[in-house]
């Protein structure tokens, strides 16, 4: 009886299966047809859809013709075509930062051209030091700026300056009605590290050619130092224009905010009224004090 039970036990043992790889090899990826990828994109599994998107992005990144078509869509004046191009390219940006591509200069050119068209897409909000209007921008403009920030962090601002980002988009922002007001608000942006747009402006200040272009469009005064090494060196200090016409001191500005005003800002509530047919603006936000 004992031997029979031992035999039954031995026969019932399930051998351990060999661990199968949880990834798709490059050979299998290359064999997948476009029709197969199209079906996989409609899969109910988010993991399968994500993997399929990665495969398509890798193919597009190494296909110069496909990448050129995407960049051409980004530069189109037509909003819908431009939006599709920006959304598709947003999927490729991580692969470009990791692998790299020979069309870096064309990518900068396309994104700057896209931003130039964005200046007339909707009415932009005026600059506000306390309230960063980054999240009130149109989705196309916001994504284009975000991708430029990633590219500048990786490849530098030389291409940004080469394709005239300053006079094609930056100077067209509503900095103010007069030259002095525009220069003062732009100086405030330089000092405000919490402003998202500062991630693009600071690298330009490190470049002498960029500072020259800023002077040409009168966003900084003629006395602004061309050899400014790091924009962060002026954090917390007064920014003079070196012609004694104005100065900025954020410490003084913040000290003028009373404790009552600070408490009101901290405790205020807001309600947003927007039907989604237009970009979110400050006029859509209704504040209510507690």
Tab-separated table of C-alpha atoms in Angstrom:
chain	number	residue	atom	x	y	z
A	1	UNK	CA	0.000	0.000	0.000
A	2	UNK	CA	2.797	2.404	0.852
A	3	UNK	CA	4.489	1.747	-2.473
A	4	UNK	CA	1.238	2.391	-4.356
A	5	UNK	CA	0.727	5.699	-2.576
A	6	UNK	CA	4.305	6.663	-3.340
A	7	UNK	CA	3.758	5.902	-7.026
A	8	UNK	CA	0.534	7.942	-7.092
A	9	UNK	CA	2.312	10.839	-5.402
A	10	UNK	CA	5.216	10.732	-7.832
A	11	UNK	CA	2.856	10.622	-10.798
A	12	UNK	CA	0.869	13.616	-9.495
A	13	UNK	CA	3.903	15.871	-9.178
A	14	UNK	CA	3.717	18.760	-11.654
A	15	UNK	CA	7.187	19.647	-12.930
A	16	UNK	CA	8.220	23.292	-12.752
A	17	UNK	CA	7.822	25.009	-16.074
A	18	UNK	CA	10.694	26.948	-17.533
A	19	UNK	CA	10.324	30.701	-17.162
A	20	UNK	CA	9.410	32.212	-20.489
A	21	UNK	CA	10.725	35.660	-21.415
A	22	UNK	CA	8.222	38.463	-20.816
A	23	UNK	CA	9.503	40.591	-23.671
A	24	UNK	CA	9.297	40.522	-27.452
A	25	UNK	CA	12.568	40.017	-29.264
A	26	UNK	CA	13.628	42.452	-31.965
A	27	UNK	CA	13.281	39.742	-34.621
A	28	UNK	CA	9.615	39.246	-33.760
A	29	UNK	CA	9.031	43.016	-33.783
A	30	UNK	CA	10.500	43.286	-37.277
A	31	UNK	CA	8.290	40.458	-38.567
A	32	UNK	CA	5.039	42.086	-37.451
A	33	UNK	CA	3.031	43.416	-40.388
A	34	UNK	CA	1.254	46.755	-40.375
A	35	UNK	CA	-2.120	45.019	-40.462
A	36	UNK	CA	-1.138	43.045	-37.359
A	37	UNK	CA	-0.018	46.186	-35.546
A	38	UNK	CA	-3.281	47.891	-36.463
A	39	UNK	CA	-5.241	45.037	-34.874
A	40	UNK	CA	-3.037	45.092	-31.773
A	41	UNK	CA	-3.783	48.801	-31.304
A	42	UNK	CA	-7.455	47.886	-30.870
A	43	UNK	CA	-6.678	45.302	-28.191
A	44	UNK	CA	-8.579	45.700	-24.887
A	45	UNK	CA	-5.301	45.130	-23.014
A	46	UNK	CA	-3.517	48.387	-22.191
A	47	UNK	CA	-0.190	46.510	-21.980
A	48	UNK	CA	-0.552	45.225	-25.544
A	49	UNK	CA	-1.537	48.679	-26.809
A	50	UNK	CA	1.417	50.290	-25.041
A	51	UNK	CA	3.856	47.720	-26.442
A	52	UNK	CA	2.405	48.204	-29.920
A	53	UNK	CA	2.827	51.972	-29.639
A	54	UNK	CA	6.472	51.485	-28.691
A	55	UNK	CA	7.054	49.237	-31.719
A	56	UNK	CA	5.435	51.763	-34.062
A	57	UNK	CA	7.441	54.631	-32.555
A	58	UNK	CA	10.697	52.726	-32.963
A	59	UNK	CA	9.896	52.032	-36.606
A	60	UNK	CA	8.995	55.651	-37.279
A	61	UNK	CA	12.167	56.840	-35.569
A	62	UNK	CA	14.352	54.746	-37.883
A	63	UNK	CA	12.268	55.515	-40.971
A	64	UNK	CA	13.523	58.850	-42.258
A	65	UNK	CA	10.609	59.248	-44.666
A	66	UNK	CA	8.024	58.701	-41.916
A	67	UNK	CA	9.812	61.101	-39.575
A	68	UNK	CA	9.946	63.746	-42.307
A	69	UNK	CA	6.187	63.415	-42.862
A	70	UNK	CA	5.529	63.888	-39.135
A	71	UNK	CA	7.764	66.968	-38.998
A	72	UNK	CA	6.041	68.374	-42.072
A	73	UNK	CA	2.662	67.993	-40.333
A	74	UNK	CA	4.001	69.843	-37.293
A	75	UNK	CA	4.905	72.852	-39.454
A	76	UNK	CA	1.526	73.106	-41.198
A	77	UNK	CA	-0.581	76.249	-40.583
A	78	UNK	CA	-3.706	74.080	-40.395
A	79	UNK	CA	-4.460	73.514	-36.706
A	80	UNK	CA	-5.868	69.974	-36.958
A	81	UNK	CA	-2.938	68.689	-39.015
A	82	UNK	CA	-0.486	70.411	-36.702
A	83	UNK	CA	-2.182	68.949	-33.625
A	84	UNK	CA	-1.992	65.406	-35.016
A	85	UNK	CA	1.687	65.878	-35.860
A	86	UNK	CA	2.515	67.199	-32.386
A	87	UNK	CA	0.629	64.400	-30.630
A	88	UNK	CA	2.375	61.734	-32.722
A	89	UNK	CA	5.785	63.306	-32.227
A	90	UNK	CA	5.147	63.487	-28.487
A	91	UNK	CA	5.148	59.668	-28.524
A	92	UNK	CA	8.561	59.656	-30.226
A	93	UNK	CA	10.309	62.191	-28.026
A	94	UNK	CA	11.495	59.719	-25.378
A	95	UNK	CA	13.026	57.452	-28.033
A	96	UNK	CA	14.737	60.438	-29.638
A	97	UNK	CA	16.239	61.513	-26.330
A	98	UNK	CA	17.503	57.972	-25.705
A	99	UNK	CA	18.593	56.821	-29.153
A	100	UNK	CA	19.075	60.117	-30.939
A	101	UNK	CA	18.498	60.932	-34.593
A	102	UNK	CA	20.276	62.679	-37.433
A	103	UNK	CA	17.371	65.091	-37.907
A	104	UNK	CA	17.776	67.052	-34.660
A	105	UNK	CA	18.068	70.393	-36.466
A	106	UNK	CA	14.920	69.630	-38.505
A	107	UNK	CA	13.064	68.761	-35.302
A	108	UNK	CA	13.955	72.127	-33.757
A	109	UNK	CA	12.920	73.898	-36.958
A	110	UNK	CA	9.553	72.115	-37.049
A	111	UNK	CA	8.724	72.820	-33.398
A	112	UNK	CA	9.664	76.502	-33.688
A	113	UNK	CA	7.519	76.808	-36.831
A	114	UNK	CA	4.669	75.160	-34.935
A	115	UNK	CA	4.978	77.697	-32.116
A	116	UNK	CA	4.986	80.544	-34.628
A	117	UNK	CA	1.574	79.388	-35.880
A	118	UNK	CA	0.371	78.972	-32.286
A	119	UNK	CA	0.711	82.715	-31.682
A	120	UNK	CA	-2.417	83.314	-33.776
A	121	UNK	CA	-4.420	80.247	-32.688
A	122	UNK	CA	-5.919	81.907	-29.615
A	123	UNK	CA	-5.606	84.964	-27.369
A	124	UNK	CA	-2.677	84.490	-25.011
A	125	UNK	CA	-2.818	85.466	-21.347
A	126	UNK	CA	-0.638	88.326	-20.145
A	127	UNK	CA	2.474	87.560	-18.124
A	128	UNK	CA	1.898	87.215	-14.390
A	129	UNK	CA	4.749	86.605	-11.964
A	130	UNK	CA	2.550	85.013	-9.294
A	131	UNK	CA	0.317	82.984	-11.616
A	132	UNK	CA	2.159	80.807	-14.126
A	133	UNK	CA	-0.003	80.643	-17.268
A	134	UNK	CA	1.708	77.490	-18.571
A	135	UNK	CA	-1.346	75.331	-17.916
A	136	UNK	CA	-3.656	77.817	-19.632
A	137	UNK	CA	-1.899	77.402	-22.964
A	138	UNK	CA	-3.387	75.490	-25.849
A	139	UNK	CA	-2.476	71.796	-25.828
A	140	UNK	CA	-0.495	72.054	-29.092
A	141	UNK	CA	1.560	74.997	-27.865
A	142	UNK	CA	2.077	73.427	-24.450
A	143	UNK	CA	3.293	70.124	-25.882
A	144	UNK	CA	5.584	71.847	-28.392
A	145	UNK	CA	7.161	73.938	-25.628
A	146	UNK	CA	7.468	70.886	-23.389
A	147	UNK	CA	9.279	68.913	-26.092
A	148	UNK	CA	11.600	71.845	-26.765
A	149	UNK	CA	12.479	71.947	-23.065
A	150	UNK	CA	13.429	68.253	-23.177
A	151	UNK	CA	15.468	68.750	-26.354
A	152	UNK	CA	17.276	71.788	-24.955
A	153	UNK	CA	18.188	69.858	-21.812
A	154	UNK	CA	19.678	67.115	-24.006
A	155	UNK	CA	21.168	68.947	-26.994
A	156	UNK	CA	21.439	72.575	-25.868
A	157	UNK	CA	19.903	75.838	-27.083
A	158	UNK	CA	22.049	76.456	-30.172
A	159	UNK	CA	19.410	75.095	-32.566
A	160	UNK	CA	16.740	77.034	-30.690
A	161	UNK	CA	18.647	80.243	-31.366
A	162	UNK	CA	19.556	79.276	-34.925
A	163	UNK	CA	15.917	78.935	-35.963
A	164	UNK	CA	14.970	82.287	-34.391
A	165	UNK	CA	12.817	81.033	-31.543
A	166	UNK	CA	13.102	84.457	-29.898
A	167	UNK	CA	11.652	86.641	-32.647
A	168	UNK	CA	9.303	83.965	-34.027
A	169	UNK	CA	7.569	83.170	-30.727
A	170	UNK	CA	9.107	84.536	-27.523
A	171	UNK	CA	8.840	88.218	-28.433
A	172	UNK	CA	5.202	87.729	-29.503
A	173	UNK	CA	4.158	86.769	-25.983
A	174	UNK	CA	2.079	89.521	-24.273
A	175	UNK	CA	4.853	90.879	-22.053
A	176	UNK	CA	3.370	94.375	-21.913
A	177	UNK	CA	2.223	97.402	-23.877
A	178	UNK	CA	5.409	99.463	-23.647
A	179	UNK	CA	9.069	98.573	-24.091
A	180	UNK	CA	9.846	99.303	-20.439
A	181	UNK	CA	6.957	97.142	-19.255
A	182	UNK	CA	8.018	94.292	-21.538
A	183	UNK	CA	11.610	94.450	-20.326
A	184	UNK	CA	10.556	94.564	-16.674
A	185	UNK	CA	8.223	91.575	-17.043
A	186	UNK	CA	10.868	89.626	-18.941
A	187	UNK	CA	13.371	90.397	-16.190
A	188	UNK	CA	10.869	89.076	-13.654
A	189	UNK	CA	10.657	85.855	-15.649
A	190	UNK	CA	14.442	85.496	-15.516
A	191	UNK	CA	14.339	85.737	-11.743
A	192	UNK	CA	11.313	83.455	-11.311
A	193	UNK	CA	12.614	79.889	-11.166
A	194	UNK	CA	9.101	78.507	-10.638
A	195	UNK	CA	7.931	79.685	-14.076
A	196	UNK	CA	7.939	76.771	-16.535
A	197	UNK	CA	8.919	78.997	-19.450
A	198	UNK	CA	12.116	79.876	-17.617
A	199	UNK	CA	13.435	76.412	-18.530
A	200	UNK	CA	13.706	77.662	-22.120
A	201	UNK	CA	14.796	81.223	-21.392
A	202	UNK	CA	17.680	80.364	-19.044
A	203	UNK	CA	19.666	78.337	-21.635
A	204	UNK	CA	19.282	81.232	-24.079
A	205	UNK	CA	20.839	83.582	-21.521
A	206	UNK	CA	23.877	81.287	-21.378
A	207	UNK	CA	24.475	81.879	-25.091
A	208	UNK	CA	25.950	85.181	-26.284
A	209	UNK	CA	24.108	84.945	-29.623
A	210	UNK	CA	20.868	84.430	-27.742
A	211	UNK	CA	21.444	87.556	-25.649
A	212	UNK	CA	22.148	89.538	-28.831
A	213	UNK	CA	18.826	88.392	-30.293
A	214	UNK	CA	17.051	89.354	-27.066
A	215	UNK	CA	18.524	92.844	-27.409
A	216	UNK	CA	17.418	93.056	-31.042
A	217	UNK	CA	13.793	92.441	-30.081
A	218	UNK	CA	14.164	94.747	-27.036
A	219	UNK	CA	13.282	92.156	-24.411
A	220	UNK	CA	16.442	93.141	-22.535
A	221	UNK	CA	18.249	96.468	-22.463
A	222	UNK	CA	21.445	97.225	-24.340
A	223	UNK	CA	23.353	97.099	-21.077
A	224	UNK	CA	22.416	93.490	-20.341
A	225	UNK	CA	25.644	91.435	-19.968
A	226	UNK	CA	26.351	89.229	-22.967
A	227	UNK	CA	28.764	87.034	-21.034
A	228	UNK	CA	26.236	86.038	-18.378
A	229	UNK	CA	27.455	82.576	-17.394
A	230	UNK	CA	24.429	81.257	-15.551
A	231	UNK	CA	21.035	82.870	-15.230
A	232	UNK	CA	20.732	81.392	-11.746
A	233	UNK	CA	23.586	83.587	-10.532
A	234	UNK	CA	21.179	86.521	-10.335
A	235	UNK	CA	18.632	84.648	-8.254
A	236	UNK	CA	17.696	86.713	-5.210
A	237	UNK	CA	19.616	89.804	-6.347
A	238	UNK	CA	18.576	93.000	-8.046
A	239	UNK	CA	18.710	92.827	-11.810
A	240	UNK	CA	19.961	96.178	-13.139
A	241	UNK	CA	19.846	97.117	-16.784
A	242	UNK	CA	23.271	98.790	-16.316
A	243	UNK	CA	21.884	102.091	-17.616
A	244	UNK	CA	20.105	102.973	-14.341
A	245	UNK	CA	16.641	103.070	-15.927
A	246	UNK	CA	14.979	100.357	-13.869
A	247	UNK	CA	15.634	97.567	-11.418
A	248	UNK	CA	13.764	94.526	-10.209
A	249	UNK	CA	13.789	93.317	-6.625
A	250	UNK	CA	11.543	90.367	-5.967
A	251	UNK	CA	12.285	90.452	-2.269
A	252	UNK	CA	10.745	93.913	-1.984
A	253	UNK	CA	7.718	92.826	-3.992
A	254	UNK	CA	7.066	89.829	-1.782
A	255	UNK	CA	7.536	91.843	1.404
A	256	UNK	CA	4.724	94.184	0.345
A	257	UNK	CA	2.247	91.305	0.429
A	258	UNK	CA	0.573	91.526	3.814
A	259	UNK	CA	-0.259	88.528	5.951
A	260	UNK	CA	-3.991	89.106	5.379
A	261	UNK	CA	-3.521	89.064	1.618
A	262	UNK	CA	-1.445	85.904	1.878
A	263	UNK	CA	-4.166	84.266	3.960
A	264	UNK	CA	-6.827	85.232	1.427
A	265	UNK	CA	-4.788	83.776	-1.417
A	266	UNK	CA	-4.210	80.567	0.484
A	267	UNK	CA	-7.874	80.075	1.441
A	268	UNK	CA	-9.599	81.206	-1.728
A	269	UNK	CA	-11.698	78.806	-3.761
A	270	UNK	CA	-12.147	78.750	-7.514
A	271	UNK	CA	-14.706	77.431	-9.974
A	272	UNK	CA	-13.866	76.832	-13.632
A	273	UNK	CA	-16.493	77.376	-16.323
A	274	UNK	CA	-15.331	76.103	-19.709
A	275	UNK	CA	-17.224	73.954	-22.206
A	276	UNK	CA	-14.031	72.564	-23.733
A	277	UNK	CA	-14.541	74.222	-27.111
A	278	UNK	CA	-11.783	76.777	-26.506
A	279	UNK	CA	-8.541	76.926	-24.503
A	280	UNK	CA	-8.839	77.559	-20.793
A	281	UNK	CA	-8.337	81.221	-19.867
A	282	UNK	CA	-8.346	83.332	-16.745
A	283	UNK	CA	-11.786	84.686	-17.601
A	284	UNK	CA	-13.141	81.160	-17.099
A	285	UNK	CA	-12.031	81.061	-13.453
A	286	UNK	CA	-14.315	82.516	-10.797
A	287	UNK	CA	-12.785	83.055	-7.354
A	288	UNK	CA	-14.700	83.002	-4.111
A	289	UNK	CA	-13.201	84.013	-0.796
A	290	UNK	CA	-13.840	81.756	2.184
